[in-house]
Amino acid sequence: MQEKYFIVTYGCQMNVHESEKIAGILHELGYVEGERLEDADIIVFNTCCIRENAENHAFGNIGALKKLKKSKPELLIAVGGCMTQEKGKTDVLKKKFPFIDIMFGTLNLERLGELILRKKAQKKKVIEIQEKEGEIIEFAGAYRTSYPNAWVNIMYGCNNFCSYCIVPYVRGRERSRKPENIVNEVQSLVAEGYKEITLLGQNVNSYGSDGKTGMTFAELLDAVASIEGDFRLRFMTSHPKDFNEDVVKVMQKHRKICRLVHLPVQSGSNAVLRAMNRRYTRERYLEEIKMLKEYFPEAEVTSDIIVGFPGETEEDYLQTEELVKEVDFASAFTFVYSSRQGTKAAEMEEQIPEEVQKDRIMRLVELVNSLTRKKSEKYVGKTVEILCEDYDKKKGLYLGRDEFGRMGYFSSEQDVIGKFVDLHITKANGISLFGEIVRVKE
Ligand code: 5AD
Ligand code: SF4
């Protein structure tokens, strides 16, 4: 019988895609995907450390395996991702959870296969964390689990050192993949039938800024969008300090590129933005939105917003609210600031009390939700193109997203996963839309 794996993923899209790469490595070794944690022969935790609660979550779940490991000593437990890459964290993990067999980092993910083989040949645990980023290593394919969507890394790491953020410390400096490797990967994905490609990077707009790729992000986007085939193209994350008109012009040239930009603003207050080391102002951010809407009045913007950053006053917070209303985001991820050891912000004096943070996040979530709801209502009566992604067994409905990332549910006699369908929206419920199929694009 073939051995089974189970991967537990925390955090962002980058991690979700990296788990697909981990799955690819495990398949190479002969493992198959297991359905339940309890049946697995190897469990891999792909961790996140961007906020404290992501870490606590992982700690809790790893700890819960103690019993299983005791009753099944041959079970391998591997922990990788951003948390293991944090300074001193492997020692903490070793002490807290002596039953972990393998630890690896974000910078040597491609070596997991070798580490597993090494662990199988020895009793001692295998810990290998690479301290410094090297050249990008292209390795055998990911085992993708999200058809018809596919994620493609265009770059790794981050150079920005926003004062609250741990990412540059755990993912190293920016490295861009070679354009030909990216174009080839997308070409094969499209040939395999993938219908939505998302180009991924911590700050996609600075693609190629190391001068090694011979291409800017706008040029890369143009090259990828020029690949023939019926697919949608998205990219994330854009950084407001680097987002520019060149990119928007490429969006105008290719209808394949979704008119949706994820442009994290983080705060609406210039004082807070400065303390965050974001290197743009509120005014500049609003200018960029204006420029985007001049090209595409229908364009939508999504964002990431942090409340309770050290020193944030009520006045600063209200400026964030004002900006949210002015931009009218399609949706936004909202976060309470979480102090991360080793970052500049963790040293700042004026940390905000938890009650104040909680109060602000509640008000912000309510505001963002009310904007999203209002937008949902405007959909009713319209017909939109949805890329069908999945079937929801509980609801008995198919689901997919429109160009702006809005989820639509519908029933269908035939299996339409991976197809573009025109959906006449009959009902809106919070962020979800419900409709009837008008046409299936063959
Ligand atoms: N606390 C809260 N939110 C954070 N983010 C990054 N670091 C922190 C932190 N220390 C948020 C930012 C970023 C998103 C991916 O996570 O909004 O855009
Ligand atoms: Fe973190 Fe800022 Fe880099 Fe984004 S751009 S990963 S928030 S340091």
Coordinates of C-alpha atoms and ligand atoms in Angstrom, one line a residue:
M1 CA 0.0 0.0 0.0
Q2 CA 1.2 3.5 -0.8
E3 CA 2.1 5.8 2.0
K4 CA -0.1 8.8 2.6
Y5 CA 0.6 12.4 3.3
F6 CA -1.4 15.2 4.9
I7 CA -0.4 18.8 4.7
V8 CA -1.6 21.5 7.1
T9 CA -1.3 25.0 5.6
Y10 CA -1.4 28.4 7.5
G11 CA -1.2 31.9 6.0
C12 CA -1.3 33.5 2.7
Q13 CA -1.6 32.5 -1.0
M14 CA 2.1 32.2 -1.2
N15 CA 2.0 29.4 1.4
V16 CA -1.0 27.7 -0.2
H17 CA 1.0 27.5 -3.4
E18 CA 4.1 26.4 -1.6
S19 CA 2.1 23.5 -0.1
E20 CA 1.3 22.5 -3.6
K21 CA 5.1 22.4 -4.2
I22 CA 5.5 20.3 -1.0
A23 CA 2.8 18.0 -2.3
G24 CA 4.7 17.7 -5.6
I25 CA 7.9 16.6 -3.7
L26 CA 5.9 14.0 -1.7
H27 CA 4.4 12.6 -4.9
E28 CA 7.9 12.3 -6.3
L29 CA 8.8 10.2 -3.3
G30 CA 5.8 7.9 -3.9
Y31 CA 3.4 9.3 -1.3
V32 CA -0.3 9.8 -2.2
E33 CA -2.7 12.3 -0.7
G34 CA -4.4 11.2 2.4
E35 CA -7.9 12.3 3.4
R36 CA -7.5 12.4 7.1
L37 CA -4.7 13.4 9.4
E38 CA -5.1 10.2 11.4
D39 CA -4.4 8.0 8.4
A40 CA -1.2 9.8 7.3
D41 CA 2.3 8.4 7.3
I42 CA 3.7 11.9 7.0
I43 CA 2.2 15.1 8.2
V44 CA 3.7 18.4 7.0
F45 CA 2.9 21.7 8.7
N46 CA 3.5 24.7 6.4
T47 CA 3.5 27.5 9.0
C48 CA 3.0 31.3 8.9
C49 CA 4.4 33.8 11.4
I50 CA 3.0 37.1 10.1
R51 CA 0.8 37.6 13.1
E52 CA 0.9 36.0 16.5
N53 CA -2.4 34.2 16.1
A54 CA -1.1 32.3 13.1
E55 CA 1.7 31.0 15.2
N56 CA -0.5 30.1 18.1
H57 CA -2.7 28.2 15.7
A58 CA 0.2 26.1 14.5
F59 CA 1.5 25.6 18.0
G60 CA -1.9 24.3 19.1
N61 CA -2.2 21.9 16.1
I62 CA 1.3 20.5 16.3
G63 CA 0.9 20.0 20.1
A64 CA -2.3 18.1 19.5
L65 CA -0.4 15.4 17.6
K66 CA 1.5 14.2 20.6
K67 CA -0.9 11.4 21.3
L68 CA -1.1 10.2 17.6
K69 CA 2.7 10.1 17.4
K70 CA 2.9 8.1 20.5
S71 CA 0.4 5.5 19.3
K72 CA 2.1 5.5 15.8
P73 CA 5.8 6.1 16.2
E74 CA 6.6 5.5 12.6
L75 CA 4.5 8.6 11.6
L76 CA 6.8 11.3 10.4
I77 CA 6.0 14.9 11.4
A78 CA 7.7 17.7 9.5
V79 CA 7.4 21.4 10.2
G80 CA 8.4 24.1 7.6
G81 CA 7.4 27.5 6.4
C82 CA 7.9 31.0 7.8
M83 CA 7.8 30.1 11.5
T84 CA 10.8 27.7 11.4
Q85 CA 12.7 30.4 9.5
E86 CA 12.3 32.8 12.4
K87 CA 15.4 33.3 14.5
G88 CA 15.6 30.9 17.4
K89 CA 12.2 29.3 16.6
T90 CA 13.5 25.8 15.8
D91 CA 14.9 25.6 19.4
V92 CA 11.5 26.6 20.8
L93 CA 9.8 24.0 18.6
K94 CA 12.4 21.3 19.6
K95 CA 11.8 22.0 23.3
K96 CA 8.0 22.2 23.1
F97 CA 7.5 19.4 20.6
P98 CA 10.4 16.9 20.9
F99 CA 8.4 14.5 18.6
I100 CA 8.9 16.6 15.5
D101 CA 11.1 14.6 13.1
I102 CA 12.0 17.2 10.4
M103 CA 12.3 20.9 10.3
F104 CA 12.9 22.9 7.1
G105 CA 12.7 26.6 6.2
T106 CA 11.3 28.8 3.4
L107 CA 14.6 29.1 1.7
N108 CA 15.3 25.4 1.3
L109 CA 11.8 24.0 0.6
E110 CA 13.1 22.2 -2.5
R111 CA 15.3 20.0 -0.2
L112 CA 12.4 18.5 1.7
G113 CA 12.5 15.2 -0.3
E114 CA 16.1 14.7 0.6
L115 CA 15.5 15.5 4.3
I116 CA 12.7 12.9 4.4
L117 CA 15.0 10.3 3.0
R118 CA 17.7 11.2 5.4
K119 CA 15.2 11.0 8.3
K120 CA 14.1 7.5 7.2
A121 CA 17.7 6.3 7.3
Q122 CA 18.5 7.7 10.8
K123 CA 16.9 7.9 14.2
K124 CA 18.0 11.4 14.9
K125 CA 15.7 14.3 13.9
V126 CA 16.7 16.3 10.8
I127 CA 16.8 20.0 11.1
E128 CA 18.0 22.1 8.1
I129 CA 17.3 25.8 8.0
Q130 CA 19.1 27.8 5.4
E131 CA 20.1 31.2 6.7
K132 CA 20.6 33.1 3.5
E133 CA 18.7 33.1 0.2
G134 CA 20.6 31.8 -2.7
E135 CA 19.9 31.8 -6.4
I136 CA 16.4 30.7 -7.3
I137 CA 16.2 26.9 -7.7
E138 CA 13.6 25.8 -10.2
F139 CA 12.5 22.3 -9.3
A140 CA 10.0 19.8 -10.5
G141 CA 6.4 20.7 -10.6
A142 CA 3.8 21.5 -8.0
Y143 CA 1.0 19.1 -7.3
R144 CA -1.9 21.5 -8.0
T145 CA -5.1 21.1 -6.1
S146 CA -7.0 24.2 -7.1
Y147 CA -8.0 23.6 -10.7
P148 CA -9.1 25.7 -12.7
N149 CA -6.9 28.3 -10.8
A150 CA -3.2 28.1 -10.8
W151 CA -0.7 30.2 -8.9
V152 CA 2.7 31.1 -10.4
N153 CA 5.5 32.7 -8.4
I154 CA 7.3 35.4 -10.3
M155 CA 9.5 36.4 -7.4
Y156 CA 10.4 35.5 -3.8
G157 CA 11.3 37.6 -0.8
C158 CA 10.9 41.3 0.0
N159 CA 13.1 44.3 0.3
N160 CA 10.7 46.7 1.8
F161 CA 11.0 46.3 5.5
C162 CA 7.6 47.8 6.4
S163 CA 8.3 48.4 10.1
Y164 CA 5.6 45.9 11.4
C165 CA 6.4 43.1 9.0
I166 CA 8.5 40.0 9.6
V167 CA 8.4 38.8 6.0
P168 CA 11.7 40.2 4.9
Y169 CA 13.4 38.4 7.8
V170 CA 11.9 35.0 7.0
R171 CA 11.8 35.1 3.2
G172 CA 15.0 36.9 2.5
R173 CA 15.7 39.6 -0.1
E174 CA 13.8 39.9 -3.4
R175 CA 14.7 37.4 -6.2
S176 CA 12.9 37.4 -9.5
R177 CA 12.4 34.3 -11.6
K178 CA 13.6 34.4 -15.1
P179 CA 10.9 35.6 -17.5
E180 CA 11.3 32.5 -19.8
N181 CA 10.7 30.2 -16.9
I182 CA 7.5 32.1 -15.9
V183 CA 6.2 32.3 -19.5
N184 CA 6.9 28.5 -20.0
E185 CA 5.1 27.6 -16.8
V186 CA 2.0 29.6 -17.7
Q187 CA 2.1 28.2 -21.2
S188 CA 2.0 24.7 -19.9
L189 CA -0.7 25.5 -17.4
V190 CA -2.9 27.0 -20.1
A191 CA -2.3 24.0 -22.3
E192 CA -3.3 21.7 -19.5
G193 CA -6.6 23.6 -19.2
Y194 CA -6.1 26.0 -16.3
K195 CA -8.4 29.0 -16.7
E196 CA -7.2 31.5 -14.2
I197 CA -3.5 32.3 -13.6
T198 CA -2.4 34.4 -10.7
L199 CA 1.1 35.8 -10.7
L200 CA 2.5 35.9 -7.2
G201 CA 5.1 38.0 -5.4
Q202 CA 5.4 40.0 -2.2
N203 CA 5.7 43.1 -4.3
V204 CA 5.1 42.2 -7.9
N205 CA 5.7 45.8 -9.1
S206 CA 9.4 45.5 -8.2
Y207 CA 9.8 42.4 -10.4
G208 CA 13.2 42.6 -12.1
S209 CA 14.4 45.6 -10.1
D210 CA 17.6 43.6 -9.4
G211 CA 18.4 44.2 -13.1
K212 CA 18.8 40.5 -13.7
T213 CA 15.7 39.7 -15.6
G214 CA 15.9 42.3 -18.3
M215 CA 12.2 43.0 -17.8
T216 CA 10.0 45.1 -15.7
F217 CA 6.7 43.8 -14.2
A218 CA 4.7 45.6 -16.9
E219 CA 6.7 43.9 -19.6
L220 CA 6.4 40.5 -17.9
L221 CA 2.6 41.0 -17.5
D222 CA 2.5 41.9 -21.2
A223 CA 4.4 38.7 -22.2
V224 CA 2.2 36.5 -20.0
A225 CA -1.0 38.1 -21.2
S226 CA 0.2 37.5 -24.8
I227 CA 0.1 33.8 -24.3
E228 CA -2.8 32.4 -26.5
G229 CA -5.8 30.8 -24.9
D230 CA -8.9 31.5 -23.0
F231 CA -7.8 32.3 -19.5
R232 CA -8.0 35.1 -16.9
L233 CA -4.9 36.7 -15.5
R234 CA -4.4 38.2 -12.1
F235 CA -1.5 39.4 -10.1
M236 CA -0.8 40.1 -6.4
T237 CA 0.4 41.8 -4.4
S238 CA 1.0 45.3 -5.7
H239 CA 2.7 47.9 -3.5
P240 CA 1.4 51.5 -3.8
K241 CA 4.9 52.9 -3.8
D242 CA 5.7 51.0 -7.0
F243 CA 2.3 50.5 -8.7
N244 CA 2.2 52.6 -11.9
E245 CA 0.6 53.5 -15.1
D246 CA 2.7 51.2 -17.2
V247 CA 1.0 48.3 -15.6
V248 CA -2.5 49.8 -16.1
K249 CA -1.6 50.4 -19.8
V250 CA -0.8 46.7 -20.2
M251 CA -4.1 45.9 -18.5
Q252 CA -5.8 48.0 -21.1
K253 CA -4.0 46.1 -23.9
H254 CA -5.2 42.7 -22.8
R255 CA -8.8 41.9 -21.8
K256 CA -7.5 38.7 -20.1
I257 CA -6.2 40.7 -17.2
C258 CA -8.8 41.2 -14.6
R259 CA -9.7 44.8 -13.8
L260 CA -9.1 44.1 -10.1
V261 CA -6.0 45.3 -8.2
H262 CA -5.1 44.2 -4.8
L263 CA -3.4 47.3 -3.4
P264 CA -2.8 47.2 0.3
V265 CA -3.1 50.6 1.8
Q266 CA -2.5 49.6 5.5
S267 CA -3.6 53.0 6.9
G268 CA -5.3 56.2 5.8
S269 CA -3.1 58.4 8.0
N270 CA 0.1 59.8 6.7
A271 CA 1.7 59.8 10.2
V272 CA 1.0 56.1 10.5
L273 CA 2.1 55.3 6.9
R274 CA 5.4 57.1 7.7
A275 CA 5.9 55.1 10.9
M276 CA 5.1 52.0 9.0
N277 CA 7.8 52.8 6.5
R278 CA 5.4 52.4 3.6
R279 CA 7.0 55.2 1.5
Y280 CA 3.8 56.7 0.0
T281 CA 1.2 59.1 1.3
R282 CA -2.6 58.9 1.5
E283 CA -2.7 61.5 -1.3
R284 CA -0.5 59.4 -3.6
Y285 CA -2.6 56.3 -2.9
L286 CA -5.7 58.1 -3.9
E287 CA -4.1 59.5 -7.0
E288 CA -3.2 55.9 -8.1
I289 CA -6.8 54.8 -7.6
K290 CA -8.0 57.8 -9.7
M291 CA -5.5 57.0 -12.5
L292 CA -6.7 53.3 -12.5
K293 CA -10.4 54.4 -12.7
E294 CA -9.6 56.8 -15.5
Y295 CA -8.6 53.8 -17.6
F296 CA -11.4 51.5 -16.3
P297 CA -14.3 53.2 -14.4
E298 CA -15.5 49.7 -13.5
A299 CA -12.2 48.7 -11.9
E300 CA -12.3 47.4 -8.4
V301 CA -9.7 47.6 -5.7
T302 CA -9.1 45.3 -2.7
S303 CA -6.8 46.1 0.2
D304 CA -5.1 45.1 3.4
I305 CA -5.6 47.3 6.4
I306 CA -4.0 47.3 9.8
V307 CA -5.5 49.0 12.9
G308 CA -3.9 49.6 16.2
F309 CA -0.4 50.2 14.9
P310 CA 1.9 51.8 17.6
G311 CA 1.0 55.5 18.0
E312 CA -2.2 55.3 16.0
T313 CA -4.6 57.9 17.4
E314 CA -8.4 57.9 17.1
E315 CA -7.9 60.7 14.5
D316 CA -5.5 58.5 12.5
Y317 CA -8.0 55.7 12.7
L318 CA -10.8 57.9 11.4
Q319 CA -8.6 58.9 8.5
T320 CA -8.5 55.2 7.6
E321 CA -12.2 55.0 7.7
E322 CA -12.5 58.1 5.5
L323 CA -10.1 56.6 3.0
V324 CA -12.0 53.3 3.0
K325 CA -15.2 55.1 2.1
E326 CA -13.6 57.3 -0.5
V327 CA -12.0 54.4 -2.4
D328 CA -15.0 52.1 -1.8
F329 CA -13.0 48.9 -1.7
A330 CA -14.6 45.8 -3.2
S331 CA -13.3 44.0 -0.1
A332 CA -10.5 44.3 2.3
F333 CA -8.5 42.1 4.7
T334 CA -8.5 43.8 8.0
F335 CA -6.0 43.1 10.7
V336 CA -5.2 44.1 14.3
Y337 CA -1.5 45.0 14.5
S338 CA 0.5 42.2 16.0
S339 CA 3.9 42.9 17.4
R340 CA 6.6 40.7 15.8
Q341 CA 9.9 40.2 17.5
G342 CA 12.8 41.7 15.5
T343 CA 10.8 44.3 13.6
K344 CA 11.2 48.1 14.2
A345 CA 7.6 48.5 15.2
A346 CA 8.0 46.0 18.1
E347 CA 10.4 48.5 19.6
M348 CA 8.1 51.5 19.3
E349 CA 7.0 53.0 22.6
E350 CA 3.4 53.7 22.1
Q351 CA 1.8 50.3 21.7
I352 CA -2.0 50.5 21.6
P353 CA -4.1 48.8 24.3
E354 CA -5.9 45.7 23.3
E355 CA -9.4 47.1 24.0
V356 CA -8.7 50.1 21.7
Q357 CA -7.5 47.8 19.0
K358 CA -10.5 45.6 19.4
D359 CA -12.9 48.5 19.2
R360 CA -11.2 49.8 16.1
I361 CA -11.2 46.5 14.3
M362 CA -14.9 46.0 15.0
R363 CA -15.8 49.4 13.6
L364 CA -13.6 48.8 10.5
V365 CA -14.9 45.4 9.8
E366 CA -18.5 46.7 10.0
L367 CA -17.6 49.5 7.6
V368 CA -15.9 47.2 5.1
N369 CA -18.8 44.7 5.3
S370 CA -21.3 47.4 4.7
L371 CA -19.5 48.6 1.5
T372 CA -19.2 45.0 0.3
R373 CA -22.9 44.4 1.0
K374 CA -23.9 47.5 -0.9
K375 CA -21.9 46.4 -3.9
S376 CA -23.5 42.9 -3.8
E377 CA -26.9 44.5 -4.0
K378 CA -25.9 46.3 -7.2
Y379 CA -25.2 42.9 -8.8
V380 CA -28.9 41.8 -8.5
G381 CA -30.5 41.8 -12.0
K382 CA -27.2 41.8 -13.8
T383 CA -25.5 39.1 -15.8
V384 CA -21.9 38.4 -15.0
E385 CA -19.3 35.9 -16.2
I386 CA -18.2 33.4 -13.6
L387 CA -15.4 31.0 -13.8
C388 CA -16.8 27.9 -12.1
E389 CA -14.3 26.6 -9.5
D390 CA -16.1 24.0 -7.4
Y391 CA -19.2 22.2 -6.3
D392 CA -20.4 22.9 -2.7
K393 CA -21.9 19.6 -1.5
K394 CA -23.6 21.1 1.5
K395 CA -25.4 23.8 -0.5
G396 CA -25.8 21.5 -3.6
L397 CA -24.6 24.4 -5.7
Y398 CA -21.7 25.1 -8.1
L399 CA -19.6 28.2 -7.3
G400 CA -17.2 30.4 -9.0
R401 CA -15.9 34.0 -9.1
D402 CA -16.4 36.9 -11.4
E403 CA -13.5 39.1 -12.7
F404 CA -13.7 41.1 -9.5
G405 CA -13.3 38.0 -7.3
R406 CA -17.0 38.0 -6.2
M407 CA -18.3 34.6 -5.4
G408 CA -21.4 33.4 -7.3
Y409 CA -23.5 30.2 -6.5
F410 CA -25.8 28.4 -8.9
S411 CA -27.3 25.1 -9.8
S412 CA -26.4 23.2 -12.9
E413 CA -27.4 19.9 -14.4
Q414 CA -24.0 19.4 -16.0
D415 CA -20.6 19.6 -14.3
V416 CA -19.3 23.0 -15.3
I417 CA -16.1 23.2 -13.1
G418 CA -13.4 24.9 -15.2
K419 CA -16.0 26.6 -17.5
F420 CA -16.9 30.2 -17.9
V421 CA -20.6 30.6 -17.4
D422 CA -22.9 33.7 -17.7
L423 CA -24.9 34.0 -14.5
H424 CA -28.0 36.1 -14.1
I425 CA -27.8 37.3 -10.5
T426 CA -31.1 36.9 -8.7
K427 CA -30.1 37.3 -5.0
A428 CA -27.3 38.8 -3.0
N429 CA -26.5 37.6 0.5
G430 CA -23.6 39.5 2.2
I431 CA -20.6 38.8 0.1
S432 CA -22.1 36.0 -1.9
L433 CA -24.2 36.1 -5.0
F434 CA -26.8 33.6 -6.2
G435 CA -28.0 33.3 -9.8
E436 CA -29.2 31.2 -12.7
I437 CA -27.1 30.0 -15.6
V438 CA -27.8 31.9 -18.8
R439 CA -25.1 30.4 -20.9
V440 CA -22.1 28.0 -20.6
K441 CA -19.1 29.0 -22.7
E442 CA -17.8 25.9 -24.4
Ligands
5AD1 N1 0.4 42.8 12.2 C1 -0.8 42.8 11.6 N2 -0.9 42.7 10.3 C2 0.2 42.4 9.5 N3 0.5 42.3 8.2 C3 1.8 42.1 8.0 N4 2.4 42.1 9.2 C4 1.5 42.4 10.1 C5 1.6 42.5 11.6 N5 2.7 42.5 12.2 C6 -0.6 42.3 7.2 C7 -0.4 43.4 6.2 C8 0.0 42.7 5.0 C9 -0.8 41.4 5.1 C10 -0.3 40.3 4.3 O1 -0.6 41.1 6.5 O2 -1.6 44.1 6.1 O3 -0.4 43.4 3.8
SF4_2 FE1 5.8 42.8 4.5 FE2 5.8 45.3 3.5 FE3 7.2 43.3 2.3 FE4 4.5 43.3 2.2 S1 5.9 44.9 1.3 S2 5.8 41.6 2.7 S3 4.0 44.2 4.2 S4 7.6 44.2 4.3

